[in-house]
Tab-separated table of C-alpha atoms and ligand atoms in Angstrom:
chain	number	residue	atom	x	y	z
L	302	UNK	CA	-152.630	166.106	-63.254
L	303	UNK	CA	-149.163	165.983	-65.141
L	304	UNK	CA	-146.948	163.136	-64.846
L	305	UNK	CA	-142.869	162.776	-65.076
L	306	UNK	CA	-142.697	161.995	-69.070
L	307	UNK	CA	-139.871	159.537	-67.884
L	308	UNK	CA	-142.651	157.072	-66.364
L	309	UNK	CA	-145.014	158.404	-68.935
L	310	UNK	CA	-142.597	156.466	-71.794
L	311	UNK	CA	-141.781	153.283	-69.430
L	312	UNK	CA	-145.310	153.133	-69.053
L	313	UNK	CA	-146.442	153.132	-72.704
L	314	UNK	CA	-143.097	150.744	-73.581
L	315	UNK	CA	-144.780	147.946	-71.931
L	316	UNK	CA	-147.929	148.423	-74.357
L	317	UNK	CA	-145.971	147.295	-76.921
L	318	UNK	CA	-147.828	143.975	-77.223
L	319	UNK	CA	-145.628	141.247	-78.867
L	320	UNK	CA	-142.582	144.068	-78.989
L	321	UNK	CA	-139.584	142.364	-77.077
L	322	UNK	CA	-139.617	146.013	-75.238
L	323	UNK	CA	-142.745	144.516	-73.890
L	324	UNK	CA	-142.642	144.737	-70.291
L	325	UNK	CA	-144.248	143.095	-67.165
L	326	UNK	CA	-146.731	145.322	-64.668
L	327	UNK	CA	-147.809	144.368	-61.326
L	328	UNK	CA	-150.516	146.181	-59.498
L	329	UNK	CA	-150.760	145.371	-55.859
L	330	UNK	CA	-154.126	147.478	-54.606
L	331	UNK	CA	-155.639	147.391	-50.770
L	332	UNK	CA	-158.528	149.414	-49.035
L	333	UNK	CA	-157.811	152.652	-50.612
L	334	UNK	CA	-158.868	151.905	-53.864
L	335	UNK	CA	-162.679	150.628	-52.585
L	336	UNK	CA	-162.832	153.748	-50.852
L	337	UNK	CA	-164.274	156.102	-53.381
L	338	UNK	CA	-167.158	152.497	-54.076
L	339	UNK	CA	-168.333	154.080	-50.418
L	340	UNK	CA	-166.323	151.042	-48.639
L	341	UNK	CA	-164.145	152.302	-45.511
L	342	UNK	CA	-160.513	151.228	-45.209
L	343	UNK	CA	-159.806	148.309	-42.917
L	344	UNK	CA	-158.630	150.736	-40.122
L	345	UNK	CA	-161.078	153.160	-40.346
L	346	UNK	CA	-164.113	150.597	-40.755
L	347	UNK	CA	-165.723	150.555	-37.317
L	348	UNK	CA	-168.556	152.553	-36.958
L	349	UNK	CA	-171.935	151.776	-35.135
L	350	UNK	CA	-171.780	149.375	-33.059
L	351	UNK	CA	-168.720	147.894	-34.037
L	352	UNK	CA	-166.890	150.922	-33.138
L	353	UNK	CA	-165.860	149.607	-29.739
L	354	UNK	CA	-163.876	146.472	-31.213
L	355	UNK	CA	-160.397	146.755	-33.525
L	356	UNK	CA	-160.652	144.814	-36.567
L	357	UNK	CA	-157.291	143.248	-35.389
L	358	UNK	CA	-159.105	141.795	-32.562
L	359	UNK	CA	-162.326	140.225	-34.450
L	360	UNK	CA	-159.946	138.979	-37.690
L	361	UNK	CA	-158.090	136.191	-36.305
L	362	UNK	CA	-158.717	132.076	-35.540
L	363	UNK	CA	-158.633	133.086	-31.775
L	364	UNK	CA	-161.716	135.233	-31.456
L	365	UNK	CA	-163.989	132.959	-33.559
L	366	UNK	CA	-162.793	130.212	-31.452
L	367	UNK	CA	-163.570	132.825	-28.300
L	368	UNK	CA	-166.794	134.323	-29.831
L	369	UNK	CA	-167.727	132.412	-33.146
L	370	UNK	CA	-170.953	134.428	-33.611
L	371	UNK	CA	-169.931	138.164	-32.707
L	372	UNK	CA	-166.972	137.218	-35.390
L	373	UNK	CA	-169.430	135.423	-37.837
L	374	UNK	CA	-171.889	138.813	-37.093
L	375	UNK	CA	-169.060	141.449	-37.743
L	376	UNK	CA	-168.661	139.833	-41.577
L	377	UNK	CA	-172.316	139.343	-41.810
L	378	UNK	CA	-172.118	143.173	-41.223
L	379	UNK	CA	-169.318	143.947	-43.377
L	380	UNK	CA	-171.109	141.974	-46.478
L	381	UNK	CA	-173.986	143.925	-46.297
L	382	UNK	CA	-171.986	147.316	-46.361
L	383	UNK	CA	-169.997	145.831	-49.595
L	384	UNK	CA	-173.713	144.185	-51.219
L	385	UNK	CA	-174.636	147.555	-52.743
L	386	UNK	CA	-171.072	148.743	-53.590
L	387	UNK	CA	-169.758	148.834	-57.301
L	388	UNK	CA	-166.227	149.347	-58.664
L	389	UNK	CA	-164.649	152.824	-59.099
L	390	UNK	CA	-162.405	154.820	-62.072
L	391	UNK	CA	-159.640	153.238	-59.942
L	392	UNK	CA	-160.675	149.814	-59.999
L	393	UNK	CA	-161.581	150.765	-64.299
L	394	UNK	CA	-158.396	151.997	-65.402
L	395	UNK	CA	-156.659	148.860	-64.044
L	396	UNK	CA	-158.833	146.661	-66.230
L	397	UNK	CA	-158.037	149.084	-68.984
L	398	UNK	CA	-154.857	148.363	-68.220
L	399	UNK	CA	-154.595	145.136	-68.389
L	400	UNK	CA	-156.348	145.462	-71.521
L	401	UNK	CA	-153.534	147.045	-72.876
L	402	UNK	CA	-150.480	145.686	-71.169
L	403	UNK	CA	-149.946	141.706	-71.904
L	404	UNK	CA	-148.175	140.464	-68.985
L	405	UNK	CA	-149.982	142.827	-66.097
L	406	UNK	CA	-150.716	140.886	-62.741
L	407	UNK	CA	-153.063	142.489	-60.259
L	408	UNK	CA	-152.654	141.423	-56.941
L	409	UNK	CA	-154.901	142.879	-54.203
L	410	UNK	CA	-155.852	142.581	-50.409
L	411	UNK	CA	-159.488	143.604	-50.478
L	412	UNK	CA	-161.787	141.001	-49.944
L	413	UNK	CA	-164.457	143.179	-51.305
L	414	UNK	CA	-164.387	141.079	-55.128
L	415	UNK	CA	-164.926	144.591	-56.555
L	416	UNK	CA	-162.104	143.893	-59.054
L	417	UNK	CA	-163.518	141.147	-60.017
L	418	UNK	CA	-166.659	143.108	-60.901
L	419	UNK	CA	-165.288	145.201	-62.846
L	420	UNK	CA	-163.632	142.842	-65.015
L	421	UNK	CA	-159.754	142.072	-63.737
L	422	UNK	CA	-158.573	138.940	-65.035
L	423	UNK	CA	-155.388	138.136	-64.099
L	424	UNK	CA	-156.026	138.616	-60.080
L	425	UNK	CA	-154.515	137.440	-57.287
L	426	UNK	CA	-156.766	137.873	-54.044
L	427	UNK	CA	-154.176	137.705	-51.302
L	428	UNK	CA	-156.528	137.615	-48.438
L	429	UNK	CA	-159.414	135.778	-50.135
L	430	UNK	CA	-162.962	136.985	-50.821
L	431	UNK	CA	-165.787	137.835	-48.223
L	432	UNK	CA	-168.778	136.734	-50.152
L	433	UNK	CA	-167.485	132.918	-49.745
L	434	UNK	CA	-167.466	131.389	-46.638
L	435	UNK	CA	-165.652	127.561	-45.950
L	436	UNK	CA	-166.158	125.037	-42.816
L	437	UNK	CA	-163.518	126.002	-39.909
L	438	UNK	CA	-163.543	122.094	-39.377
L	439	UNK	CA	-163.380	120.235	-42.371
L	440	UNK	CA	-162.736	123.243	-45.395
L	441	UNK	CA	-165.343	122.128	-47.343
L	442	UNK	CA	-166.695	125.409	-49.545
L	443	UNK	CA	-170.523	126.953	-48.819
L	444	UNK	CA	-172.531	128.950	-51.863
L	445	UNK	CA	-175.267	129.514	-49.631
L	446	UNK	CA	-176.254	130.200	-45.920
L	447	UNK	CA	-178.573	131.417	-43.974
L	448	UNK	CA	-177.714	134.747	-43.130
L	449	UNK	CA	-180.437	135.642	-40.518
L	450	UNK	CA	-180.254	132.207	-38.429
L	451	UNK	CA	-179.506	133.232	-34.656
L	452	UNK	CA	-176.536	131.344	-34.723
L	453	UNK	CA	-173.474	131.010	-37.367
L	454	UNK	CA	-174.441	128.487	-39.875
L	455	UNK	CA	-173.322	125.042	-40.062
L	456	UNK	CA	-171.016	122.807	-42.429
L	457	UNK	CA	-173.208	120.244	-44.900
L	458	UNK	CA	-171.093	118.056	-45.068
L	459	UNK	CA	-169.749	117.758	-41.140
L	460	UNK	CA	-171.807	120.221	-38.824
L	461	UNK	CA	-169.156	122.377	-38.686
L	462	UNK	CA	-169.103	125.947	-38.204
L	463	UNK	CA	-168.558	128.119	-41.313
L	464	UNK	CA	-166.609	130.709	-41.487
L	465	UNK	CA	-165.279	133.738	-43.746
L	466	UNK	CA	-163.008	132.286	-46.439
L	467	UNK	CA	-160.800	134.836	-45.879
L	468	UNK	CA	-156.975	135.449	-44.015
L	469	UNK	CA	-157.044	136.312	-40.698
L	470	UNK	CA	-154.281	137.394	-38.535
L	471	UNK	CA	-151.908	134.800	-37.873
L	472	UNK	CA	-153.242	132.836	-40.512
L	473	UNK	CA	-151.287	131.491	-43.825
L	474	UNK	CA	-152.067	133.152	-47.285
L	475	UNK	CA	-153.653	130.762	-49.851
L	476	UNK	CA	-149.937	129.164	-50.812
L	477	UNK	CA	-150.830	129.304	-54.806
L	478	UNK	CA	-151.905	132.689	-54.580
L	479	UNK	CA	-148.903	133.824	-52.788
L	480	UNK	CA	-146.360	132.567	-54.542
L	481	UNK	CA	-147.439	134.004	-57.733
L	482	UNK	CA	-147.890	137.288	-56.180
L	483	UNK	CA	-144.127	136.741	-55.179
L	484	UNK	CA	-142.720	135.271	-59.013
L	485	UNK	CA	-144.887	138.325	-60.843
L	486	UNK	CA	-143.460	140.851	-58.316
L	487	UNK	CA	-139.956	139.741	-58.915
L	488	UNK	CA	-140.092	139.543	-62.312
L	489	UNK	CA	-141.968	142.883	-63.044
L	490	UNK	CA	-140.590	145.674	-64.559
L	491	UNK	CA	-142.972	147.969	-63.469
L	492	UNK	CA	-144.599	147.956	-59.636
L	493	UNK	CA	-147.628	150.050	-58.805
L	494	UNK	CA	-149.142	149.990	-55.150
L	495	UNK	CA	-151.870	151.621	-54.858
L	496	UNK	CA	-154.473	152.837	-51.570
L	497	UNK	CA	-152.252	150.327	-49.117
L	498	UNK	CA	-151.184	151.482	-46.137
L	499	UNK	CA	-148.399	148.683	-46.697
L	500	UNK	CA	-147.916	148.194	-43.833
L	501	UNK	CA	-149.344	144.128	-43.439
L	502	UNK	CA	-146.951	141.855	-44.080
L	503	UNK	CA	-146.099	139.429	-46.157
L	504	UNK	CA	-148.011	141.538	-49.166
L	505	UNK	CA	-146.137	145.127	-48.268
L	506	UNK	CA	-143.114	143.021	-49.155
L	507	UNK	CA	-143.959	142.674	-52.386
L	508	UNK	CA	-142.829	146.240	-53.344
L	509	UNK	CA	-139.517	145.580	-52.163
L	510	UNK	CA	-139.008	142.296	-53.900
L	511	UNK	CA	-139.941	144.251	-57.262
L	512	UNK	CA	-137.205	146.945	-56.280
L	513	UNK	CA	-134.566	144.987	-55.403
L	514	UNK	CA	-134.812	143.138	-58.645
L	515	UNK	CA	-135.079	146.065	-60.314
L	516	UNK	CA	-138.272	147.297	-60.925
L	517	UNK	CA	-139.353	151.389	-61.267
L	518	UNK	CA	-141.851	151.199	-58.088
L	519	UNK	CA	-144.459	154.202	-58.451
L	520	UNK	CA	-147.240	154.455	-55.593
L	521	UNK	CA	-150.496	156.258	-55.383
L	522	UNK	CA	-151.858	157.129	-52.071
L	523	UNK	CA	-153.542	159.754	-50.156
L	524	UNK	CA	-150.930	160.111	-48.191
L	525	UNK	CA	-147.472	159.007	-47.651
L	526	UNK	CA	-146.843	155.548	-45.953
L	527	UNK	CA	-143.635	153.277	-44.918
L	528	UNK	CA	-143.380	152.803	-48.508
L	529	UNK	CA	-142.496	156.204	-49.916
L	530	UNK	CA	-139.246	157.252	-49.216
L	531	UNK	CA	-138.357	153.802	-51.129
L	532	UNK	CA	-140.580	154.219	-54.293
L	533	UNK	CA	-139.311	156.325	-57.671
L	534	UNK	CA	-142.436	157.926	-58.156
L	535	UNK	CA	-145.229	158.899	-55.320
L	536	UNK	CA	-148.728	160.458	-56.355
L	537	UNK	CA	-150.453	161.984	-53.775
L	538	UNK	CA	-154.614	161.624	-54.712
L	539	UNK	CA	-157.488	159.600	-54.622
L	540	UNK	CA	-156.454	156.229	-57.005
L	541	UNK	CA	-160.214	156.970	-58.798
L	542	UNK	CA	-158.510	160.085	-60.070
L	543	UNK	CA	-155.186	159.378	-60.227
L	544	UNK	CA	-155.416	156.033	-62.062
L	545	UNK	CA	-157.635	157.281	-64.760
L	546	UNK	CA	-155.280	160.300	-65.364
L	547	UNK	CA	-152.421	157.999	-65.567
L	548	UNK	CA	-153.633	155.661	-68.193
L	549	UNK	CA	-155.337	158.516	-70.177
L	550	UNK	CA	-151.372	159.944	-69.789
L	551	UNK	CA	-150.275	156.800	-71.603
L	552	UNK	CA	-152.546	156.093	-74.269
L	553	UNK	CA	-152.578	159.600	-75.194
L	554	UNK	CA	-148.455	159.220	-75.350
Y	1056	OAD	P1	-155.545	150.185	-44.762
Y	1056	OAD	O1	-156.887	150.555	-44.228
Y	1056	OAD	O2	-154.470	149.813	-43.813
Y	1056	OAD	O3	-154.955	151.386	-45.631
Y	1056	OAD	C1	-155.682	152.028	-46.629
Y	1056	OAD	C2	-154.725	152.948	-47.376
Y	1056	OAD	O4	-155.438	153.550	-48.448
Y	1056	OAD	C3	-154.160	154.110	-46.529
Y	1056	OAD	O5	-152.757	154.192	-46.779
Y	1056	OAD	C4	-154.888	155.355	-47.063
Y	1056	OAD	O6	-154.061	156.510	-47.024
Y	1056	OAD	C5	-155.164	154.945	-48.489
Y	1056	OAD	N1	-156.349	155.564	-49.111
Y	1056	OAD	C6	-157.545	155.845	-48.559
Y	1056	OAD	N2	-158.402	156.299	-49.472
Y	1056	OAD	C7	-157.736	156.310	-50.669
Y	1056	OAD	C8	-158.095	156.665	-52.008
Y	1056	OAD	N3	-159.314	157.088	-52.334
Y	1056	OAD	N4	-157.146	156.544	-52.971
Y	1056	OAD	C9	-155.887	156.101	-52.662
Y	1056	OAD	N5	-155.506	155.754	-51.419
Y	1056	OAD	C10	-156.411	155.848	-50.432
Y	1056	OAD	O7	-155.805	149.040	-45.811
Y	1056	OAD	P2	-154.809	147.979	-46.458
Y	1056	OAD	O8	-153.471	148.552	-46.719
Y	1056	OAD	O9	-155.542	147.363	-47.576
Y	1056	OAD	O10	-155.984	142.226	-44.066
Y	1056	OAD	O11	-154.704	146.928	-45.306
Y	1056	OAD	C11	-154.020	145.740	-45.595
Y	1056	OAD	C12	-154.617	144.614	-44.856
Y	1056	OAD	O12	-154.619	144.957	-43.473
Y	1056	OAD	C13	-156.083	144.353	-45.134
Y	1056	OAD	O13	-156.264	143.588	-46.282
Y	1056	OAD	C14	-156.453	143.569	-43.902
Y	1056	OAD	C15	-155.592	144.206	-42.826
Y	1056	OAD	O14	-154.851	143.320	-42.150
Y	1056	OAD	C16	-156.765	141.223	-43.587
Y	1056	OAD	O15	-157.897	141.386	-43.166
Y	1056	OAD	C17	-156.107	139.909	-43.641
């Protein structure tokens, strides 16, 4: 793969640790990117018997209040699909890159943890992690749980019901989280989104913050989305081959 030598030089410009040509990256990642670790996007997800709900309609406050334990199931479901995944070259060359790169903010929607895994640091998890779960009453935080008890497993401290500590539809982003996500992405001189189909908001409008103050966007997909008639580079490929490439394209520069 051969990439514009334009970016190639931005790119390796913000390696310069300590130079004041230093610059700021921000990664913003979503399903894509777990894809090649065997996960399925969030849209394409449903198989089995899951296949006859849309993840739009089991992810929100309304259907666990409806159905707590077909909700509570479906995420029981989706954890054991993630249990035996590990991260990808994609997920790799970002921690190489923020090896390299001293101000580089990674900000993902996957609740999946697999950047975590594979060593990110600096992360923002925008819709919060599926392997905790948190008490819908009182918020109090659970390690443990029973996962094969017939019905959805109870708060210590109140008796009431846990739940997925992650964002569901119609739900607020964890405030902290966000508004770093939203300082890094204006700030950054560099914007990479990569495997989201950006179309969920408020985290697709974190491209557009970063371009409107001024920032070379560059996305990698598998295919085109909402975002790339606005970006100043598109690569079309799997991120576990297109990442790698790209920071092999840089440190080689
Ligand atoms: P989507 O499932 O909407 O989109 C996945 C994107 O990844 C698509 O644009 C694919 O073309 C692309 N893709 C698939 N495989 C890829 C690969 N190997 N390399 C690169 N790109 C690839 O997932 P998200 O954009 O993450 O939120 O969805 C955003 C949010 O929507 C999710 O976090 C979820 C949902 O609302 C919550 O659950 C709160």
């Amino acid at each position: 793969m051969t990439f514009p030598p334009g970016l190639i030089s931005l790119l390796s410009r913000t390696l310069r640790r300590g130079s004041v040509q230093a610059g700021k990256l921000v990664a913003l990642t979503g399903a894509g990117v777990s894809q090649e670790s065997g996960l399925r996007t969030f849209r394409d997800a449903q198989t089995g018997l899951w296949a006859k709900h849309k993840p739009e309609d089991l992810a929100s406050p309304q259907a666990f209040q409806r159905d707590p334990k077909l909700v509570w199931d479906w995420y029981a479901w989706r954890r054991e699909a993630i249990k035996g995944a590990r991260p990808n070259a994609g997920h790799y060359a970002l921690v190489e890159l923020e090896s390299k790169i001293p101000q580089f903010t990674l900000i993902t929607q996957n609740v999946d943890g697999l950047h975590r895994m594979a060593g990110a640091r600096n992360l923002l998890e925008l819709h919060g992690n599926i392997q905790r779960a948190r008490c819908s009453d009182c918020g109090t935080y659970a390690e443990t749980w029973d996962e094969d008890s017939e019905s959805v497993p109870r708060c210590e401290e109140c008796d009431g019901l846990l739940r997925p500590d992650v964002v569901w539809f119609g739900e607020s982003l964890p405030r902290d989280q966000l508004e770093k996500a939203v300082e890094a992405s204006r700030a950054c001189d560099i914007f990479l989104s990569v495997g989201t189909s950006g179309v969920v908001q408020p985290a697709a409008s974190l491209a557009h913050a970063a371009k409107n103050n001024g920032a070379v966007v560059v996305e990698v997909n598998m295919e085109p989305t909402p975002l790339t008639p606005k970006v100043d580079f598109f690569f079309q490929g799997k991120s576990g081959e297109v990442l790698p490439a790209l920071v092999k394209a840089i440190l080689d520069h």
